[in-house]
Amino acid sequence: MAAQKNVVVVGAGVIGLSTALVLSRHRNLSITVVAKHMPGDYDIEYASPWAGANYFPVGKPGSNLQRFERATWDELDRICREVPEAGIHYQDTRTYGRRKDAGTATGQWFEELTKEDAWFKDVVPNFRVLPKSDLPEGCDTGTEFTSVCINTAVYLPWILGQCVKAGVTIKRGILSHISEARSFHSSGHADVVVNCTGLLASTLGGIMDSNVYPGRGQIVLVRNEPGVMLTVSGTDDGSEEATYIMQRAVGGGTILGGCLQHHSWESQPDPNLA
């Protein structure tokens, strides 16, 4: 049997908790998660609880993001089928692309979603290209497929519980430098540190990643049930704005959005945008 290795995962957002849960399946690993923010917290530094959230594969073919998205679908599909209490449900999805949005922040964000030869066409169920006759005025591309929508207020506590059930130790702590992470392991020392700090990778000593910055979104939450998850690549109101509608699982309401504002840390709603 291989010798036990001690692992510290820094960060308890969806990436940190997912990483810890996957690593916990290896019996020779002893895992501790340390994080400033935990499920149940709401802070502008902690992105996960603010997410919509849904599965919209936007990674470019051949990129790391595309490979992650391909693997992620299989797990989300399994959870959706087998674990209803996790807060994920299937949604029929339609995406529309407008020619005028090419090159805008939101147009680039949604580019892969509206391609007729989308790489994920054989990954998600029921993919089809919408005929031109089914497209709204001003749109020149459109796709339809089955995806999922996640109620993050339910999902994050669920995946935290799965980590605890799997024997992962959870600690709340604030690091000023990544080198401090090793001492947070339950044994007092870690062999491996996994950085899942998300936004805080931009300010954490020893990392200070200048390529990490916030992409701010703002939404309106309503009670209506739209019956379909919908997105359009932009609006005529500004290059940072797009149209999307998604219904969160298990009574989480319906999101009307939204925007993508690069480099904005603003935590307060903008009434003009709403």
C-alpha positions as YAML, in Angstrom:
chain: A
units: angstrom
residues:
- id: 1
  name: MET
  ca: [0.00, 0.00, 0.00]
- id: 2
  name: ALA
  ca: [1.28, 3.47, -0.89]
- id: 3
  name: ALA
  ca: [2.30, 5.73, 1.98]
- id: 4
  name: GLN
  ca: [-0.28, 8.28, 3.06]
- id: 5
  name: LYS
  ca: [0.10, 11.77, 1.64]
- id: 6
  name: ASN
  ca: [-1.27, 14.86, 3.36]
- id: 7
  name: VAL
  ca: [-3.05, 17.36, 1.11]
- id: 8
  name: VAL
  ca: [-4.31, 20.87, 1.84]
- id: 9
  name: VAL
  ca: [-6.86, 22.41, -0.52]
- id: 10
  name: VAL
  ca: [-6.99, 26.20, -0.18]
- id: 11
  name: GLY
  ca: [-10.46, 27.56, -0.93]
- id: 12
  name: ALA
  ca: [-13.99, 26.30, -0.28]
- id: 13
  name: GLY
  ca: [-15.81, 27.53, -3.34]
- id: 14
  name: VAL
  ca: [-17.23, 25.06, -5.82]
- id: 15
  name: ILE
  ca: [-13.77, 24.36, -7.29]
- id: 16
  name: GLY
  ca: [-12.09, 23.81, -3.93]
- id: 17
  name: LEU
  ca: [-14.82, 21.57, -2.56]
- id: 18
  name: SER
  ca: [-15.10, 19.61, -5.82]
- id: 19
  name: THR
  ca: [-11.33, 19.11, -5.83]
- id: 20
  name: ALA
  ca: [-11.33, 17.91, -2.23]
- id: 21
  name: LEU
  ca: [-14.21, 15.52, -2.89]
- id: 22
  name: VAL
  ca: [-12.54, 13.96, -5.93]
- id: 23
  name: LEU
  ca: [-9.22, 13.62, -4.08]
- id: 24
  name: SER
  ca: [-10.99, 11.98, -1.14]
- id: 25
  name: ARG
  ca: [-11.69, 8.96, -3.36]
- id: 26
  name: HIS
  ca: [-7.98, 8.11, -3.15]
- id: 27
  name: ARG
  ca: [-7.59, 6.17, 0.09]
- id: 28
  name: ASN
  ca: [-3.94, 7.10, 0.55]
- id: 29
  name: LEU
  ca: [-4.71, 10.83, 0.79]
- id: 30
  name: SER
  ca: [-5.54, 12.72, 3.98]
- id: 31
  name: ILE
  ca: [-7.24, 15.97, 2.98]
- id: 32
  name: THR
  ca: [-7.86, 19.26, 4.76]
- id: 33
  name: VAL
  ca: [-9.72, 22.21, 3.23]
- id: 34
  name: VAL
  ca: [-8.82, 25.64, 4.58]
- id: 35
  name: ALA
  ca: [-10.72, 28.73, 3.49]
- id: 36
  name: LYS
  ca: [-11.58, 32.27, 4.47]
- id: 37
  name: HIS
  ca: [-15.14, 31.84, 3.20]
- id: 38
  name: MET
  ca: [-17.45, 28.81, 3.52]
- id: 39
  name: PRO
  ca: [-20.86, 27.80, 2.14]
- id: 40
  name: GLY
  ca: [-23.43, 30.00, 3.83]
- id: 41
  name: ASP
  ca: [-21.20, 33.10, 3.59]
- id: 42
  name: TYR
  ca: [-21.98, 35.93, 1.18]
- id: 43
  name: ASP
  ca: [-18.98, 38.12, 0.39]
- id: 44
  name: ILE
  ca: [-17.86, 39.84, -2.82]
- id: 45
  name: GLU
  ca: [-14.58, 37.88, -2.58]
- id: 46
  name: TYR
  ca: [-16.46, 34.55, -2.62]
- id: 47
  name: ALA
  ca: [-17.84, 33.97, -6.11]
- id: 48
  name: SER
  ca: [-19.59, 30.60, -5.81]
- id: 49
  name: PRO
  ca: [-22.76, 31.53, -3.88]
- id: 50
  name: TRP
  ca: [-23.54, 34.34, -6.32]
- id: 51
  name: ALA
  ca: [-23.46, 32.10, -9.39]
- id: 52
  name: GLY
  ca: [-26.62, 31.42, -11.42]
- id: 53
  name: ALA
  ca: [-25.64, 28.71, -11.94]
- id: 54
  name: ASN
  ca: [-25.84, 26.58, -15.05]
- id: 55
  name: TYR
  ca: [-23.83, 24.43, -17.43]
- id: 56
  name: PHE
  ca: [-23.02, 26.53, -20.48]
- id: 57
  name: PRO
  ca: [-19.86, 25.18, -22.17]
- id: 58
  name: VAL
  ca: [-17.96, 28.22, -23.42]
- id: 59
  name: GLY
  ca: [-14.39, 26.87, -23.59]
- id: 60
  name: LYS
  ca: [-12.57, 26.93, -26.91]
- id: 61
  name: PRO
  ca: [-11.85, 23.52, -28.49]
- id: 62
  name: GLY
  ca: [-8.52, 22.16, -27.29]
- id: 63
  name: SER
  ca: [-8.35, 24.47, -24.26]
- id: 64
  name: ASN
  ca: [-8.08, 23.33, -20.66]
- id: 65
  name: LEU
  ca: [-11.49, 24.87, -20.03]
- id: 66
  name: GLN
  ca: [-13.02, 22.75, -22.78]
- id: 67
  name: ARG
  ca: [-11.52, 19.58, -21.29]
- id: 68
  name: PHE
  ca: [-12.80, 20.52, -17.83]
- id: 69
  name: GLU
  ca: [-16.27, 21.25, -19.23]
- id: 70
  name: ARG
  ca: [-16.38, 17.92, -21.04]
- id: 71
  name: ALA
  ca: [-15.60, 16.01, -17.84]
- id: 72
  name: THR
  ca: [-17.93, 18.19, -15.76]
- id: 73
  name: TRP
  ca: [-21.02, 17.31, -17.76]
- id: 74
  name: ASP
  ca: [-20.80, 13.62, -16.91]
- id: 75
  name: GLU
  ca: [-20.71, 14.36, -13.19]
- id: 76
  name: LEU
  ca: [-23.48, 16.98, -13.27]
- id: 77
  name: ASP
  ca: [-25.62, 14.57, -15.28]
- id: 78
  name: ARG
  ca: [-25.03, 11.82, -12.71]
- id: 79
  name: ILE
  ca: [-25.83, 14.07, -9.75]
- id: 80
  name: CYS
  ca: [-28.95, 15.38, -11.45]
- id: 81
  name: ARG
  ca: [-30.24, 11.83, -12.01]
- id: 82
  name: GLU
  ca: [-29.18, 10.25, -8.74]
- id: 83
  name: VAL
  ca: [-29.07, 13.01, -6.10]
- id: 84
  name: PRO
  ca: [-32.11, 15.31, -6.30]
- id: 85
  name: GLU
  ca: [-31.30, 16.84, -2.91]
- id: 86
  name: ALA
  ca: [-28.12, 18.37, -4.38]
- id: 87
  name: GLY
  ca: [-30.14, 21.17, -5.96]
- id: 88
  name: ILE
  ca: [-29.58, 20.48, -9.67]
- id: 89
  name: HIS
  ca: [-32.27, 19.96, -12.31]
- id: 90
  name: TYR
  ca: [-32.44, 19.54, -16.08]
- id: 91
  name: GLN
  ca: [-33.51, 22.47, -18.23]
- id: 92
  name: ASP
  ca: [-34.36, 22.70, -21.92]
- id: 93
  name: THR
  ca: [-31.98, 25.35, -23.22]
- id: 94
  name: ARG
  ca: [-31.99, 27.73, -26.18]
- id: 95
  name: THR
  ca: [-29.12, 30.01, -27.16]
- id: 96
  name: TYR
  ca: [-29.29, 32.80, -29.73]
- id: 97
  name: GLY
  ca: [-26.37, 34.65, -31.31]
- id: 98
  name: ARG
  ca: [-26.58, 38.11, -32.83]
- id: 99
  name: ARG
  ca: [-24.16, 39.10, -35.60]
- id: 100
  name: LYS
  ca: [-23.74, 42.57, -34.08]
- id: 101
  name: ASP
  ca: [-22.34, 41.09, -30.85]
- id: 102
  name: ALA
  ca: [-19.18, 39.70, -32.46]
- id: 103
  name: GLY
  ca: [-16.18, 41.08, -30.61]
- id: 104
  name: THR
  ca: [-18.09, 42.37, -27.58]
- id: 105
  name: ALA
  ca: [-17.45, 41.05, -24.06]
- id: 106
  name: THR
  ca: [-20.68, 39.07, -24.01]
- id: 107
  name: GLY
  ca: [-20.43, 38.04, -27.66]
- id: 108
  name: GLN
  ca: [-17.05, 36.44, -27.03]
- id: 109
  name: TRP
  ca: [-18.40, 34.85, -23.84]
- id: 110
  name: PHE
  ca: [-21.26, 33.13, -25.70]
- id: 111
  name: GLU
  ca: [-19.47, 32.42, -28.98]
- id: 112
  name: GLU
  ca: [-19.10, 28.65, -28.54]
- id: 113
  name: LEU
  ca: [-22.70, 28.25, -27.38]
- id: 114
  name: THR
  ca: [-24.22, 29.38, -30.66]
- id: 115
  name: LYS
  ca: [-21.93, 27.59, -33.10]
- id: 116
  name: GLU
  ca: [-23.61, 25.13, -35.43]
- id: 117
  name: ASP
  ca: [-20.61, 22.78, -35.10]
- id: 118
  name: ALA
  ca: [-20.29, 23.24, -31.32]
- id: 119
  name: TRP
  ca: [-17.80, 20.80, -29.79]
- id: 120
  name: PHE
  ca: [-20.34, 19.77, -27.13]
- id: 121
  name: LYS
  ca: [-23.02, 18.72, -29.62]
- id: 122
  name: ASP
  ca: [-22.29, 15.05, -28.90]
- id: 123
  name: VAL
  ca: [-21.90, 15.61, -25.14]
- id: 124
  name: VAL
  ca: [-25.18, 17.14, -23.97]
- id: 125
  name: PRO
  ca: [-28.52, 15.49, -24.83]
- id: 126
  name: ASN
  ca: [-30.90, 16.67, -27.55]
- id: 127
  name: PHE
  ca: [-28.54, 19.09, -29.28]
- id: 128
  name: ARG
  ca: [-29.84, 20.63, -32.47]
- id: 129
  name: VAL
  ca: [-29.21, 23.70, -34.58]
- id: 130
  name: LEU
  ca: [-32.24, 25.96, -34.75]
- id: 131
  name: PRO
  ca: [-33.50, 26.66, -38.28]
- id: 132
  name: LYS
  ca: [-33.38, 30.28, -39.40]
- id: 133
  name: SER
  ca: [-37.18, 30.41, -39.26]
- id: 134
  name: ASP
  ca: [-37.06, 29.80, -35.49]
- id: 135
  name: LEU
  ca: [-34.61, 32.60, -34.74]
- id: 136
  name: PRO
  ca: [-35.73, 35.93, -33.26]
- id: 137
  name: GLU
  ca: [-35.27, 39.04, -35.35]
- id: 138
  name: GLY
  ca: [-31.64, 40.16, -35.37]
- id: 139
  name: CYS
  ca: [-30.23, 36.70, -34.55]
- id: 140
  name: ASP
  ca: [-28.35, 34.66, -37.14]
- id: 141
  name: THR
  ca: [-27.40, 31.56, -35.12]
- id: 142
  name: GLY
  ca: [-29.13, 29.46, -32.51]
- id: 143
  name: THR
  ca: [-28.88, 26.11, -30.77]
- id: 144
  name: GLU
  ca: [-31.05, 24.02, -28.47]
- id: 145
  name: PHE
  ca: [-30.00, 21.31, -26.03]
- id: 146
  name: THR
  ca: [-30.61, 19.90, -22.56]
- id: 147
  name: SER
  ca: [-28.51, 21.40, -19.78]
- id: 148
  name: VAL
  ca: [-28.79, 21.81, -16.01]
- id: 149
  name: CYS
  ca: [-29.42, 24.70, -13.65]
- id: 150
  name: ILE
  ca: [-28.06, 24.69, -10.10]
- id: 151
  name: ASN
  ca: [-29.37, 26.31, -6.94]
- id: 152
  name: THR
  ca: [-26.02, 27.22, -5.38]
- id: 153
  name: ALA
  ca: [-27.62, 27.90, -1.98]
- id: 154
  name: VAL
  ca: [-28.47, 24.18, -1.90]
- id: 155
  name: TYR
  ca: [-25.56, 22.73, -3.86]
- id: 156
  name: LEU
  ca: [-22.67, 24.30, -1.91]
- id: 157
  name: PRO
  ca: [-23.80, 23.00, 1.52]
- id: 158
  name: TRP
  ca: [-24.50, 19.62, -0.09]
- id: 159
  name: ILE
  ca: [-21.02, 19.25, -1.55]
- id: 160
  name: LEU
  ca: [-19.49, 20.48, 1.72]
- id: 161
  name: GLY
  ca: [-21.42, 17.72, 3.48]
- id: 162
  name: GLN
  ca: [-20.16, 15.17, 0.97]
- id: 163
  name: CYS
  ca: [-16.59, 16.22, 1.75]
- id: 164
  name: VAL
  ca: [-17.16, 15.82, 5.49]
- id: 165
  name: LYS
  ca: [-18.81, 12.44, 4.91]
- id: 166
  name: ALA
  ca: [-15.74, 11.36, 2.92]
- id: 167
  name: GLY
  ca: [-13.43, 12.23, 5.82]
- id: 168
  name: VAL
  ca: [-12.19, 15.61, 4.62]
- id: 169
  name: THR
  ca: [-11.27, 18.00, 7.45]
- id: 170
  name: ILE
  ca: [-12.70, 21.51, 7.05]
- id: 171
  name: LYS
  ca: [-10.98, 24.53, 8.62]
- id: 172
  name: ARG
  ca: [-11.72, 28.22, 8.44]
- id: 173
  name: GLY
  ca: [-8.56, 30.28, 8.16]
- id: 174
  name: ILE
  ca: [-7.03, 33.34, 6.52]
- id: 175
  name: LEU
  ca: [-3.71, 33.00, 4.72]
- id: 176
  name: SER
  ca: [-1.44, 35.92, 3.90]
- id: 177
  name: HIS
  ca: [0.94, 33.69, 1.92]
- id: 178
  name: ILE
  ca: [0.41, 30.36, 0.17]
- id: 179
  name: SER
  ca: [3.35, 28.88, 2.11]
- id: 180
  name: GLU
  ca: [1.22, 29.04, 5.27]
- id: 181
  name: ALA
  ca: [-1.19, 26.46, 3.86]
- id: 182
  name: ARG
  ca: [0.93, 23.44, 4.82]
- id: 183
  name: SER
  ca: [0.53, 24.10, 8.53]
- id: 184
  name: PHE
  ca: [-3.27, 24.02, 8.28]
- id: 185
  name: HIS
  ca: [-3.38, 20.27, 7.62]
- id: 186
  name: SER
  ca: [-4.98, 18.36, 10.48]
- id: 187
  name: SER
  ca: [-1.64, 16.63, 11.09]
- id: 188
  name: GLY
  ca: [0.25, 19.92, 11.17]
- id: 189
  name: HIS
  ca: [2.06, 19.41, 7.86]
- id: 190
  name: ALA
  ca: [1.04, 18.86, 4.23]
- id: 191
  name: ASP
  ca: [2.96, 17.17, 1.44]
- id: 192
  name: VAL
  ca: [0.84, 18.81, -1.27]
- id: 193
  name: VAL
  ca: [-1.00, 22.14, -1.46]
- id: 194
  name: VAL
  ca: [-3.73, 22.67, -4.06]
- id: 195
  name: ASN
  ca: [-4.53, 26.31, -4.79]
- id: 196
  name: CYS
  ca: [-8.28, 26.79, -5.35]
- id: 197
  name: THR
  ca: [-8.44, 30.37, -4.11]
- id: 198
  name: GLY
  ca: [-10.32, 31.71, -7.13]
- id: 199
  name: LEU
  ca: [-10.54, 35.49, -7.06]
- id: 200
  name: LEU
  ca: [-8.21, 35.74, -4.08]
- id: 201
  name: ALA
  ca: [-5.37, 34.28, -6.15]
- id: 202
  name: SER
  ca: [-4.90, 37.88, -7.28]
- id: 203
  name: THR
  ca: [-3.98, 39.04, -3.77]
- id: 204
  name: LEU
  ca: [-2.58, 35.97, -1.99]
- id: 205
  name: GLY
  ca: [1.13, 36.23, -1.19]
- id: 206
  name: GLY
  ca: [3.25, 33.82, -3.20]
- id: 207
  name: ILE
  ca: [0.64, 33.76, -5.98]
- id: 208
  name: MET
  ca: [-0.38, 37.36, -6.78]
- id: 209
  name: ASP
  ca: [-1.72, 36.28, -10.17]
- id: 210
  name: SER
  ca: [-2.31, 39.43, -12.23]
- id: 211
  name: ASN
  ca: [-4.28, 37.40, -14.79]
- id: 212
  name: VAL
  ca: [-7.04, 36.79, -12.23]
- id: 213
  name: TYR
  ca: [-9.72, 39.47, -12.00]
- id: 214
  name: PRO
  ca: [-13.45, 39.58, -11.24]
- id: 215
  name: GLY
  ca: [-16.13, 39.39, -13.90]
- id: 216
  name: ARG
  ca: [-19.10, 41.03, -12.20]
- id: 217
  name: GLY
  ca: [-22.64, 39.97, -12.98]
- id: 218
  name: GLN
  ca: [-25.93, 41.42, -11.80]
- id: 219
  name: ILE
  ca: [-29.34, 39.77, -12.00]
- id: 220
  name: VAL
  ca: [-32.96, 40.16, -10.95]
- id: 221
  name: LEU
  ca: [-34.59, 37.23, -9.14]
- id: 222
  name: VAL
  ca: [-38.32, 36.58, -9.75]
- id: 223
  name: ARG
  ca: [-40.87, 33.88, -8.87]
- id: 224
  name: ASN
  ca: [-42.04, 33.14, -12.43]
- id: 225
  name: GLU
  ca: [-41.28, 29.75, -14.01]
- id: 226
  name: PRO
  ca: [-40.16, 30.27, -17.63]
- id: 227
  name: GLY
  ca: [-40.09, 26.61, -18.66]
- id: 228
  name: VAL
  ca: [-36.90, 27.03, -20.70]
- id: 229
  name: MET
  ca: [-33.37, 28.29, -20.03]
- id: 230
  name: LEU
  ca: [-32.69, 31.05, -22.55]
- id: 231
  name: THR
  ca: [-29.73, 33.19, -23.51]
- id: 232
  name: VAL
  ca: [-29.05, 35.82, -26.17]
- id: 233
  name: SER
  ca: [-25.49, 36.94, -26.89]
- id: 234
  name: GLY
  ca: [-26.13, 40.62, -26.21]
- id: 235
  name: THR
  ca: [-28.54, 43.52, -25.97]
- id: 236
  name: ASP
  ca: [-28.76, 46.98, -27.51]
- id: 237
  name: ASP
  ca: [-28.18, 48.53, -24.08]
- id: 238
  name: GLY
  ca: [-24.42, 48.05, -23.86]
- id: 239
  name: SER
  ca: [-21.54, 45.77, -24.84]
- id: 240
  name: GLU
  ca: [-21.30, 44.35, -21.30]
- id: 241
  name: GLU
  ca: [-24.93, 43.21, -21.22]
- id: 242
  name: ALA
  ca: [-26.62, 40.01, -22.36]
- id: 243
  name: THR
  ca: [-30.02, 38.39, -21.96]
- id: 244
  name: TYR
  ca: [-30.38, 35.16, -20.02]
- id: 245
  name: ILE
  ca: [-33.14, 33.44, -18.09]
- id: 246
  name: MET
  ca: [-32.64, 30.42, -15.85]
- id: 247
  name: GLN
  ca: [-34.79, 28.76, -13.22]
- id: 248
  name: ARG
  ca: [-32.88, 27.54, -10.18]
- id: 249
  name: ALA
  ca: [-33.74, 24.10, -8.84]
- id: 250
  name: VAL
  ca: [-35.84, 23.35, -5.73]
- id: 251
  name: GLY
  ca: [-37.67, 26.65, -5.43]
- id: 252
  name: GLY
  ca: [-34.68, 28.91, -5.95]
- id: 253
  name: GLY
  ca: [-36.55, 31.32, -8.22]
- id: 254
  name: THR
  ca: [-35.81, 32.46, -11.76]
- id: 255
  name: ILE
  ca: [-32.84, 34.61, -12.69]
- id: 256
  name: LEU
  ca: [-33.19, 37.43, -15.21]
- id: 257
  name: GLY
  ca: [-29.84, 38.70, -16.41]
- id: 258
  name: GLY
  ca: [-27.54, 40.21, -16.93]
- id: 259
  name: CYS
  ca: [-24.08, 41.59, -17.55]
- id: 260
  name: LEU
  ca: [-20.38, 40.74, -17.60]
- id: 261
  name: GLN
  ca: [-18.30, 43.60, -16.19]
- id: 262
  name: HIS
  ca: [-14.60, 42.85, -16.22]
- id: 263
  name: HIS
  ca: [-12.42, 44.07, -13.32]
- id: 264
  name: SER
  ca: [-15.37, 45.29, -11.22]
- id: 265
  name: TRP
  ca: [-15.40, 44.54, -7.47]
- id: 266
  name: GLU
  ca: [-18.61, 46.51, -6.88]
- id: 267
  name: SER
  ca: [-20.82, 44.65, -4.40]
- id: 268
  name: GLN
  ca: [-23.90, 46.88, -4.53]
- id: 269
  name: PRO
  ca: [-26.62, 46.55, -7.19]
- id: 270
  name: ASP
  ca: [-26.75, 49.18, -9.92]
- id: 271
  name: PRO
  ca: [-30.42, 50.26, -10.14]
- id: 272
  name: ASN
  ca: [-29.90, 51.58, -13.67]
- id: 273
  name: LEU
  ca: [-28.71, 48.17, -14.83]
- id: 274
  name: ALA
  ca: [-31.53, 46.37, -12.99]
...
